[in-house]
mmCIF file of C-alpha atoms in Angstrom:
data_model
loop_
_atom_site.group_PDB
_atom_site.id
_atom_site.type_symbol
_atom_site.label_atom_id
_atom_site.label_comp_id
_atom_site.label_asym_id
_atom_site.label_seq_id
_atom_site.Cartn_x
_atom_site.Cartn_y
_atom_site.Cartn_z
ATOM 1 C CA MET A 1 16.530 25.368 -32.547
ATOM 2 C CA THR A 2 18.241 28.030 -30.449
ATOM 3 C CA THR A 3 20.352 26.761 -27.753
ATOM 4 C CA LEU A 4 19.592 28.238 -24.458
ATOM 5 C CA ASP A 5 22.607 30.509 -23.317
ATOM 6 C CA GLU A 6 22.972 29.154 -19.050
ATOM 7 C CA ARG A 7 25.745 30.873 -18.624
ATOM 8 C CA PRO A 8 25.999 32.614 -15.778
ATOM 9 C CA LYS A 9 25.535 37.306 -16.480
ATOM 10 C CA ILE A 10 28.635 38.871 -15.889
ATOM 11 C CA LEU A 11 28.170 43.416 -15.734
ATOM 12 C CA VAL A 12 31.603 44.493 -16.283
ATOM 13 C CA VAL A 13 31.846 48.832 -15.917
ATOM 14 C CA ASP A 14 34.789 50.713 -17.426
ATOM 15 C CA ASP A 15 35.676 54.105 -19.400
ATOM 16 C CA GLU A 16 39.041 52.500 -20.389
ATOM 17 C CA PRO A 17 37.367 50.349 -23.985
ATOM 18 C CA THR A 18 41.246 48.721 -23.827
ATOM 19 C CA ASN A 19 40.347 47.307 -20.444
ATOM 20 C CA LEU A 20 36.729 46.631 -21.289
ATOM 21 C CA GLN A 21 38.337 44.216 -24.036
ATOM 22 C CA VAL A 22 41.296 42.810 -21.426
ATOM 23 C CA LEU A 23 38.238 41.590 -20.050
ATOM 24 C CA ARG A 24 36.500 40.231 -22.117
ATOM 25 C CA GLN A 25 38.870 38.250 -23.520
ATOM 26 C CA ILE A 26 39.819 36.537 -19.752
ATOM 27 C CA LEU A 27 36.310 35.745 -19.741
ATOM 28 C CA GLN A 28 34.125 35.662 -22.472
ATOM 29 C CA GLY A 29 34.461 32.018 -22.902
ATOM 30 C CA ASP A 30 32.783 30.673 -19.559
ATOM 31 C CA TYR A 31 30.489 34.245 -19.322
ATOM 32 C CA ARG A 32 27.701 35.802 -20.714
ATOM 33 C CA LEU A 33 29.248 39.721 -21.235
ATOM 34 C CA LEU A 34 27.386 43.226 -20.613
ATOM 35 C CA PHE A 35 29.787 45.771 -20.977
ATOM 36 C CA ALA A 36 28.765 49.168 -19.820
ATOM 37 C CA ARG A 37 31.784 52.422 -20.146
ATOM 38 C CA ASP A 38 30.184 54.486 -17.270
ATOM 39 C CA GLY A 39 28.263 54.764 -14.427
ATOM 40 C CA GLU A 40 24.752 55.378 -16.009
ATOM 41 C CA LYS A 41 25.019 53.127 -18.404
ATOM 42 C CA ALA A 42 26.112 50.679 -15.678
ATOM 43 C CA LEU A 43 22.777 51.245 -13.235
ATOM 44 C CA GLN A 44 19.968 50.855 -16.439
ATOM 45 C CA LEU A 45 21.757 47.780 -16.851
ATOM 46 C CA ALA A 46 21.579 46.698 -14.124
ATOM 47 C CA ALA A 47 18.091 47.292 -12.610
ATOM 48 C CA ASP A 48 17.583 45.833 -16.829
ATOM 49 C CA GLU A 49 19.431 42.038 -16.842
ATOM 50 C CA ARG A 50 20.018 41.605 -13.038
ATOM 51 C CA PRO A 51 23.513 40.389 -14.217
ATOM 52 C CA HIS A 52 24.898 37.853 -11.276
ATOM 53 C CA LEU A 53 28.019 39.722 -11.150
ATOM 54 C CA ILE A 54 29.572 43.349 -10.986
ATOM 55 C CA LEU A 55 32.805 44.027 -12.267
ATOM 56 C CA LEU A 56 33.421 47.705 -11.938
ATOM 57 C CA ASP A 57 36.217 49.761 -12.501
ATOM 58 C CA VAL A 58 36.044 52.686 -9.686
ATOM 59 C CA MET A 59 37.963 55.710 -10.929
ATOM 60 C CA MET A 60 35.680 56.816 -14.001
ATOM 61 C CA PRO A 61 34.307 60.185 -15.045
ATOM 62 C CA GLY A 62 31.471 61.598 -14.002
ATOM 63 C CA LEU A 63 29.491 59.426 -11.615
ATOM 64 C CA ASN A 64 32.936 57.541 -10.367
ATOM 65 C CA GLY A 65 32.476 53.325 -9.373
ATOM 66 C CA LEU A 66 32.471 54.198 -5.645
ATOM 67 C CA GLU A 67 29.083 55.974 -6.351
ATOM 68 C CA THR A 68 27.716 53.457 -8.220
ATOM 69 C CA CYS A 69 27.963 50.182 -5.880
ATOM 70 C CA ARG A 70 26.382 52.477 -3.381
ATOM 71 C CA ARG A 71 23.214 53.689 -5.974
ATOM 72 C CA LEU A 72 23.615 49.862 -7.037
ATOM 73 C CA LYS A 73 23.350 48.791 -2.878
ATOM 74 C CA SER A 74 20.352 50.726 -2.279
ATOM 75 C CA GLY A 75 18.310 49.319 -4.827
ATOM 76 C CA THR A 76 15.940 46.773 -4.456
ATOM 77 C CA THR A 77 16.689 44.951 -7.361
ATOM 78 C CA THR A 78 20.575 45.223 -8.035
ATOM 79 C CA ARG A 79 20.938 45.259 -3.921
ATOM 80 C CA ALA A 80 21.530 41.581 -4.311
ATOM 81 C CA ILE A 81 24.094 41.539 -6.396
ATOM 82 C CA PRO A 82 27.720 41.723 -5.662
ATOM 83 C CA VAL A 83 30.748 44.080 -6.941
ATOM 84 C CA ILE A 84 33.924 43.178 -7.706
ATOM 85 C CA PHE A 85 36.324 46.368 -7.582
ATOM 86 C CA VAL A 86 39.071 46.726 -10.323
ATOM 87 C CA THR A 87 41.109 49.162 -10.202
ATOM 88 C CA ALA A 88 44.618 50.581 -10.271
ATOM 89 C CA LEU A 89 43.607 52.299 -6.245
ATOM 90 C CA SER A 90 45.862 49.401 -4.127
ATOM 91 C CA GLU A 91 46.002 51.042 -0.778
ATOM 92 C CA ALA A 92 44.695 50.198 1.942
ATOM 93 C CA SER A 93 42.429 53.401 2.279
ATOM 94 C CA ASP A 94 40.797 52.256 -1.566
ATOM 95 C CA GLU A 95 39.801 49.173 -0.741
ATOM 96 C CA SER A 96 38.567 50.113 2.708
ATOM 97 C CA ALA A 97 36.575 52.447 0.917
ATOM 98 C CA GLY A 98 35.177 50.267 -1.786
ATOM 99 C CA PHE A 99 34.063 47.526 0.898
ATOM 100 C CA ASP A 100 32.539 50.542 2.451
ATOM 101 C CA ALA A 101 30.124 50.948 -0.557
ATOM 102 C CA GLY A 102 29.423 47.613 -0.944
ATOM 103 C CA ALA A 103 31.807 45.413 -2.901
ATOM 104 C CA VAL A 104 32.185 42.565 -2.327
ATOM 105 C CA ASP A 105 36.119 41.754 -3.367
ATOM 106 C CA TYR A 106 39.096 44.503 -4.461
ATOM 107 C CA ILE A 107 40.734 43.131 -8.119
ATOM 108 C CA THR A 108 44.172 45.307 -8.363
ATOM 109 C CA LYS A 109 45.227 46.245 -12.523
ATOM 110 C CA PRO A 110 47.116 45.164 -14.133
ATOM 111 C CA VAL A 111 44.872 42.348 -13.765
ATOM 112 C CA SER A 112 46.016 38.865 -14.455
ATOM 113 C CA PRO A 113 44.097 36.238 -16.160
ATOM 114 C CA ALA A 114 44.198 33.762 -13.108
ATOM 115 C CA VAL A 115 43.024 35.717 -10.183
ATOM 116 C CA VAL A 116 40.531 37.753 -12.378
ATOM 117 C CA ARG A 117 39.280 34.158 -13.209
ATOM 118 C CA ALA A 118 39.495 32.878 -10.190
ATOM 119 C CA ARG A 119 37.823 35.870 -8.160
ATOM 120 C CA VAL A 120 34.923 35.233 -10.868
ATOM 121 C CA ARG A 121 34.202 32.004 -9.403
ATOM 122 C CA THR A 122 34.672 31.772 -5.885
ATOM 123 C CA HIS A 123 31.720 34.738 -5.559
ATOM 124 C CA LEU A 124 29.543 33.224 -8.355
ATOM 125 C CA SER A 125 30.160 30.522 -5.890
ATOM 126 C CA LEU A 126 29.498 32.124 -3.174
ATOM 127 C CA VAL A 127 25.497 33.512 -5.593
ATOM 128 C CA ARG A 128 24.510 29.514 -6.115
ATOM 129 C CA MET A 129 25.282 28.779 -2.295
ATOM 130 C CA ASP A 130 23.031 31.527 -1.886
ATOM 131 C CA GLU A 131 20.796 31.011 -4.122
ATOM 132 C CA LEU A 132 20.267 26.950 -3.379
ATOM 133 C CA GLN A 133 19.791 28.680 0.789
ATOM 134 C CA GLN A 134 16.888 30.703 -0.937
ATOM 135 C CA THR A 135 15.103 27.834 -2.376
ATOM 136 C CA ARG A 136 15.777 25.345 0.767
ATOM 137 C CA LEU A 137 14.693 27.801 3.436
ATOM 138 C CA GLN A 138 10.930 28.699 0.554
ATOM 139 C CA ILE A 139 10.439 25.378 -0.127
ATOM 140 C CA ILE A 140 10.223 23.743 3.685
ATOM 141 C CA GLN A 141 8.158 27.121 4.330
ATOM 142 C CA CYS A 142 5.593 26.009 1.311
ATOM 143 C CA LEU A 143 5.635 22.658 3.031
ATOM 144 C CA GLY A 144 4.860 23.443 6.507
ATOM 145 C CA ARG A 145 2.274 25.958 5.319
ATOM 146 C CA ALA A 146 0.644 23.126 3.080
ATOM 147 C CA ALA A 147 0.528 21.103 6.201
ATOM 148 C CA GLU A 148 -0.871 24.245 8.378
ATOM 149 C CA TYR A 149 -4.080 24.358 5.873
ATOM 150 C CA ARG A 150 -5.220 20.335 6.728
ATOM 151 C CA ASP A 151 -6.394 21.517 10.343
ATOM 152 C CA ASN A 152 -5.469 25.343 10.210
ATOM 153 C CA GLU A 153 -7.840 27.814 8.199
ATOM 154 C CA THR A 154 -5.234 30.189 7.175
ATOM 155 C CA GLY A 155 -2.011 28.562 8.109
ATOM 156 C CA LEU A 156 -0.732 32.091 10.196
ATOM 157 C CA HIS A 157 -0.538 29.363 12.724
ATOM 158 C CA VAL A 158 3.127 29.125 12.268
ATOM 159 C CA VAL A 159 3.663 32.309 10.620
ATOM 160 C CA ARG A 160 3.204 34.135 14.874
ATOM 161 C CA MET A 161 4.970 31.135 16.039
ATOM 162 C CA SER A 162 7.680 30.759 14.079
ATOM 163 C CA HIS A 163 8.360 34.430 15.280
ATOM 164 C CA TYR A 164 7.922 33.510 18.751
ATOM 165 C CA SER A 165 10.464 31.259 18.249
ATOM 166 C CA ARG A 166 12.785 33.073 17.043
ATOM 167 C CA ILE A 167 12.094 35.403 19.984
ATOM 168 C CA LEU A 168 12.532 32.881 22.699
ATOM 169 C CA ALA A 169 15.693 31.930 20.771
ATOM 170 C CA LEU A 170 16.867 35.385 21.459
ATOM 171 C CA ALA A 171 16.191 35.372 24.992
ATOM 172 C CA ALA A 172 18.326 31.883 25.894
ATOM 173 C CA GLY A 173 21.338 33.253 24.151
ATOM 174 C CA LEU A 174 21.593 31.051 21.086
ATOM 175 C CA GLY A 175 22.362 33.504 19.262
ATOM 176 C CA GLU A 176 21.257 35.408 16.285
ATOM 177 C CA ALA A 177 22.305 32.665 13.756
ATOM 178 C CA ARG A 178 20.966 29.966 15.083
ATOM 179 C CA ALA A 179 18.089 32.144 16.406
ATOM 180 C CA GLU A 180 16.906 32.884 12.367
ATOM 181 C CA GLU A 181 17.982 29.089 11.395
ATOM 182 C CA ILE A 182 15.725 28.125 14.243
ATOM 183 C CA MET A 183 12.246 30.290 12.606
ATOM 184 C CA ASN A 184 13.223 29.005 9.372
ATOM 185 C CA ALA A 185 12.982 25.206 10.282
ATOM 186 C CA ALA A 186 9.431 26.486 13.136
ATOM 187 C CA PRO A 187 7.598 25.737 10.175
ATOM 188 C CA MET A 188 7.526 22.077 9.293
ATOM 189 C CA HIS A 189 7.024 21.131 13.614
ATOM 190 C CA ASP A 190 3.741 19.243 12.069
ATOM 191 C CA ILE A 191 4.657 18.021 8.286
ATOM 192 C CA GLY A 192 3.802 15.333 9.195
ATOM 193 C CA LYS A 193 0.572 15.579 9.384
ATOM 194 C CA ILE A 194 0.220 15.173 5.378
ATOM 195 C CA GLY A 195 0.120 11.269 6.626
ATOM 196 C CA ILE A 196 -2.465 11.291 9.356
ATOM 197 C CA PRO A 197 -6.099 10.549 7.806
ATOM 198 C CA ASP A 198 -8.786 13.113 8.222
ATOM 199 C CA ALA A 199 -10.929 11.126 9.991
ATOM 200 C CA VAL A 200 -8.420 11.152 13.014
ATOM 201 C CA LEU A 201 -6.662 14.069 12.114
ATOM 202 C CA LEU A 202 -10.019 16.173 11.569
ATOM 203 C CA LYS A 203 -12.597 14.582 14.364
ATOM 204 C CA ALA A 204 -14.204 17.273 15.299
ATOM 205 C CA GLY A 205 -14.048 15.262 19.399
ATOM 206 C CA PRO A 206 -11.813 14.595 21.556
ATOM 207 C CA LEU A 207 -9.587 11.087 20.011
ATOM 208 C CA ASP A 208 -9.918 7.761 21.588
ATOM 209 C CA GLU A 209 -6.145 5.843 22.623
ATOM 210 C CA THR A 210 -6.335 4.569 18.769
ATOM 211 C CA GLU A 211 -6.520 7.707 17.127
ATOM 212 C CA ARG A 212 -4.156 8.820 19.533
ATOM 213 C CA SER A 213 -1.483 6.706 18.382
ATOM 214 C CA ILE A 214 -2.196 6.988 15.013
ATOM 215 C CA MET A 215 -2.356 11.066 15.695
ATOM 216 C CA GLN A 216 0.828 10.985 17.631
ATOM 217 C CA GLU A 217 2.493 9.298 14.050
ATOM 218 C CA HIS A 218 2.331 12.434 12.488
ATOM 219 C CA VAL A 219 6.061 13.215 14.536
ATOM 220 C CA ARG A 220 7.879 9.689 13.391
ATOM 221 C CA MET A 221 5.859 10.449 9.719
ATOM 222 C CA GLY A 222 7.672 13.543 9.639
ATOM 223 C CA ALA A 223 11.062 12.739 9.980
ATOM 224 C CA GLU A 224 10.592 10.636 8.117
ATOM 225 C CA ILE A 225 9.631 13.236 5.089
ATOM 226 C CA LEU A 226 12.630 15.304 5.982
ATOM 227 C CA GLY A 227 14.925 12.486 5.834
ATOM 228 C CA GLU A 228 19.029 12.459 6.657
ATOM 229 C CA HIS A 229 20.570 15.713 4.903
ATOM 230 C CA ASP A 230 23.542 17.945 5.568
ATOM 231 C CA SER A 231 21.952 21.024 5.673
ATOM 232 C CA PRO A 232 21.880 22.372 9.122
ATOM 233 C CA LEU A 233 18.329 24.329 8.070
ATOM 234 C CA LEU A 234 16.677 20.309 7.054
ATOM 235 C CA ARG A 235 18.827 18.953 10.558
ATOM 236 C CA MET A 236 17.177 21.389 12.410
ATOM 237 C CA ALA A 237 14.380 20.859 11.193
ATOM 238 C CA ARG A 238 13.655 17.275 11.438
ATOM 239 C CA SER A 239 15.077 17.830 14.267
ATOM 240 C CA ILE A 240 12.219 19.752 16.075
ATOM 241 C CA ALA A 241 8.934 17.422 13.952
ATOM 242 C CA LEU A 242 10.675 14.677 15.700
ATOM 243 C CA ALA A 243 10.945 15.769 19.526
ATOM 244 C CA HIS A 244 8.877 19.193 19.319
ATOM 245 C CA HIS A 245 5.813 16.234 21.967
ATOM 246 C CA GLU A 246 8.141 15.661 23.833
ATOM 247 C CA LYS A 247 8.167 16.702 27.894
ATOM 248 C CA TYR A 248 10.915 18.084 30.076
ATOM 249 C CA ASP A 249 9.177 15.259 32.921
ATOM 250 C CA GLY A 250 10.251 12.417 29.909
ATOM 251 C CA SER A 251 6.392 12.412 29.928
ATOM 252 C CA GLY A 252 6.016 13.337 25.957
ATOM 253 C CA TYR A 253 6.825 11.037 22.695
ATOM 254 C CA PRO A 254 7.912 9.394 21.127
ATOM 255 C CA ALA A 255 11.079 9.117 22.880
ATOM 256 C CA GLY A 256 9.960 9.924 26.534
ATOM 257 C CA LEU A 257 13.233 11.824 26.102
ATOM 258 C CA ALA A 258 13.002 13.872 29.492
ATOM 259 C CA GLY A 259 15.450 17.939 30.212
ATOM 260 C CA GLU A 260 18.114 18.973 27.745
ATOM 261 C CA ALA A 261 18.075 15.570 26.510
ATOM 262 C CA ILE A 262 15.075 17.361 24.020
ATOM 263 C CA PRO A 263 16.587 19.087 21.826
ATOM 264 C CA ILE A 264 16.154 22.966 23.054
ATOM 265 C CA GLU A 265 15.604 24.048 19.453
ATOM 266 C CA ALA A 266 12.499 21.951 20.507
ATOM 267 C CA ARG A 267 11.867 22.662 23.430
ATOM 268 C CA ILE A 268 10.634 25.961 22.398
ATOM 269 C CA VAL A 269 9.238 25.489 19.475
ATOM 270 C CA ALA A 270 7.453 22.905 21.831
ATOM 271 C CA ILE A 271 6.372 26.280 23.850
ATOM 272 C CA ALA A 272 5.972 28.778 21.526
ATOM 273 C CA ASP A 273 3.115 26.234 19.915
ATOM 274 C CA VAL A 274 1.364 25.672 22.517
ATOM 275 C CA PHE A 275 0.753 28.932 23.472
ATOM 276 C CA ASP A 276 -0.270 30.228 20.150
ATOM 277 C CA ALA A 277 -2.385 27.152 19.832
ATOM 278 C CA LEU A 278 -4.106 27.771 22.447
ATOM 279 C CA THR A 279 -4.859 31.751 21.985
ATOM 280 C CA SER A 280 -5.818 30.743 18.528
ATOM 281 C CA VAL A 281 -9.559 30.021 17.759
ATOM 282 C CA ARG A 282 -9.700 26.161 16.579
ATOM 283 C CA PRO A 283 -13.028 24.678 14.863
ATOM 284 C CA TYR A 284 -13.550 22.468 18.399
ATOM 285 C CA LYS A 285 -12.659 25.684 21.374
ATOM 286 C CA LYS A 286 -12.867 29.398 21.301
ATOM 287 C CA ALA A 287 -9.428 31.142 21.779
ATOM 288 C CA TRP A 288 -7.829 31.573 25.391
ATOM 289 C CA THR A 289 -7.201 34.525 26.997
ATOM 290 C CA VAL A 290 -3.049 35.468 26.579
ATOM 291 C CA ASP A 291 -3.595 35.452 30.821
ATOM 292 C CA ASP A 292 -4.613 31.932 30.528
ATOM 293 C CA ALA A 293 -2.369 30.439 28.963
ATOM 294 C CA ILE A 294 0.691 31.723 30.153
ATOM 295 C CA ALA A 295 -1.609 30.466 33.168
ATOM 296 C CA LEU A 296 -0.822 27.204 31.959
ATOM 297 C CA LEU A 297 2.954 27.507 30.802
ATOM 298 C CA GLN A 298 3.321 28.514 34.277
ATOM 299 C CA ARG A 299 1.690 25.569 35.465
ATOM 300 C CA GLU A 300 3.954 22.660 33.624
ATOM 301 C CA LYS A 301 6.794 24.416 33.741
ATOM 302 C CA GLY A 302 9.114 21.232 34.390
ATOM 303 C CA ARG A 303 6.669 18.810 33.750
ATOM 304 C CA HIS A 304 5.345 19.934 30.192
ATOM 305 C CA PHE A 305 7.862 22.752 30.094
ATOM 306 C CA ASP A 306 11.737 23.247 30.291
ATOM 307 C CA PRO A 307 11.092 26.058 33.421
ATOM 308 C CA VAL A 308 13.866 28.524 32.343
ATOM 309 C CA LEU A 309 12.649 28.571 28.713
ATOM 310 C CA VAL A 310 8.803 29.051 30.452
ATOM 311 C CA ASP A 311 10.569 32.724 32.690
ATOM 312 C CA LEU A 312 12.438 34.100 29.416
ATOM 313 C CA PHE A 313 8.854 34.080 27.351
ATOM 314 C CA ILE A 314 6.816 35.458 29.688
ATOM 315 C CA ASP A 315 9.965 37.795 29.819
ATOM 316 C CA GLN A 316 9.666 38.283 26.029
ATOM 317 C CA LEU A 317 6.065 38.602 26.370
ATOM 318 C CA ALA A 318 5.624 42.112 24.522
ATOM 319 C CA ALA A 319 7.543 41.374 21.647
ATOM 320 C CA ILE A 320 5.305 38.324 21.609
ATOM 321 C CA LEU A 321 1.915 39.995 21.526
ATOM 322 C CA GLU A 322 3.233 42.155 18.640
ATOM 323 C CA ILE A 323 3.827 39.528 16.503
ATOM 324 C CA LYS A 324 0.457 38.356 17.285
ATOM 325 C CA GLU A 325 -1.410 41.141 16.428
ATOM 326 C CA ARG A 326 0.389 41.825 13.833
ATOM 327 C CA TYR A 327 0.219 38.413 12.534
ATOM 328 C CA ALA A 328 -3.842 38.189 13.988
ATOM 329 C CA GLU A 329 -5.887 36.224 11.524
ATOM 330 C CA GLU A 330 -9.000 39.128 11.476
ATOM 331 C CA THR A 331 -6.425 41.459 10.171
ATOM 332 C CA VAL A 332 -4.493 39.847 7.427
ATOM 333 C CA ASP A 333 -5.827 40.844 4.122
ATOM 334 C CA VAL A 334 -5.699 38.553 1.262
ATOM 335 C CA GLN A 335 -3.950 41.317 -0.329
ATOM 336 C CA LEU A 336 -1.298 41.442 2.361
ATOM 337 C CA ARG A 337 -0.688 37.138 2.282
ATOM 338 C CA PRO A 338 3.268 37.985 -0.798
ATOM 339 C CA ALA A 339 4.135 40.301 2.385
ATOM 340 C CA LEU A 340 4.340 36.832 4.893
ATOM 341 C CA ALA A 341 6.813 35.455 2.585
ATOM 342 C CA GLU A 342 9.208 38.449 4.491
ATOM 343 C CA SER A 343 8.531 36.514 7.356
ATOM 344 C CA GLY A 344 8.384 33.093 7.274
ATOM 345 C CA THR A 345 6.260 31.566 5.465
ATOM 346 C CA CYS A 346 5.947 31.319 1.445
#
């Protein structure tokens, strides 16, 4: 029976056979190796084999290493592959040119086996971390959409409100990285609805007091589903799921938090969620006009919603409406669904 070789795959590119042999001796025990002696062959192998890492000589006849790297970084199937230059060029300007071309590291010749192994291990570790983060993100997006499908026909609500949340987070000065994190965690805000009985979740009319209490349990259920994790993204998702029904004046649930005691990511998502819910058609209601939805946000400043965040949301209304139009229920064709993977859902 053939054993599947799951060792990371490395493409080694150098026009000198001696240099290829040196790197083969250093790496062959731990990695699957591919070899190319020119830039054109390297581009072909990279596209066909999708190596985890590329070790690339700079000074090669024909297509040199710098141009090869630039082409790798411009290709849709190869741009994410990390490139380490292995070269005799050691001036600071040479390294700068390599980094400008898209390389992640620089190893000078003659190579040290210990240095080569350490650099390769480090960058492959970063690749695995990125893959793990992407997997976590995809799971969060898909679970969020699964929850939304229970009471929303298409699940596009989580796409729109996630983008609204990012816009508002940026306006609040949270920075690009945290805004992206909030956008990626927001789809899980109602994951706890998975645990709500259909008789309550899908009821066409108003909920009675008992049913309302059952419905409110979805926030605790969501927190329990997400659990306690070291991942910042999952911690953010749990915080949003648990606190997005808290109200600024302390009258919300489940903990009756007030003001800035409510995590800012939950305050942001609360505004984005309510605005999109109001302006969307649901089985039990028609869509509100944007003006009517904005009027409600203004009336609820300091009661339901953070007043500063409401003002910032209104300031960003042009960007909000652009997202609303881009992901409108009636304009998103089934053929466009795969593109939604890039926009905050699975």
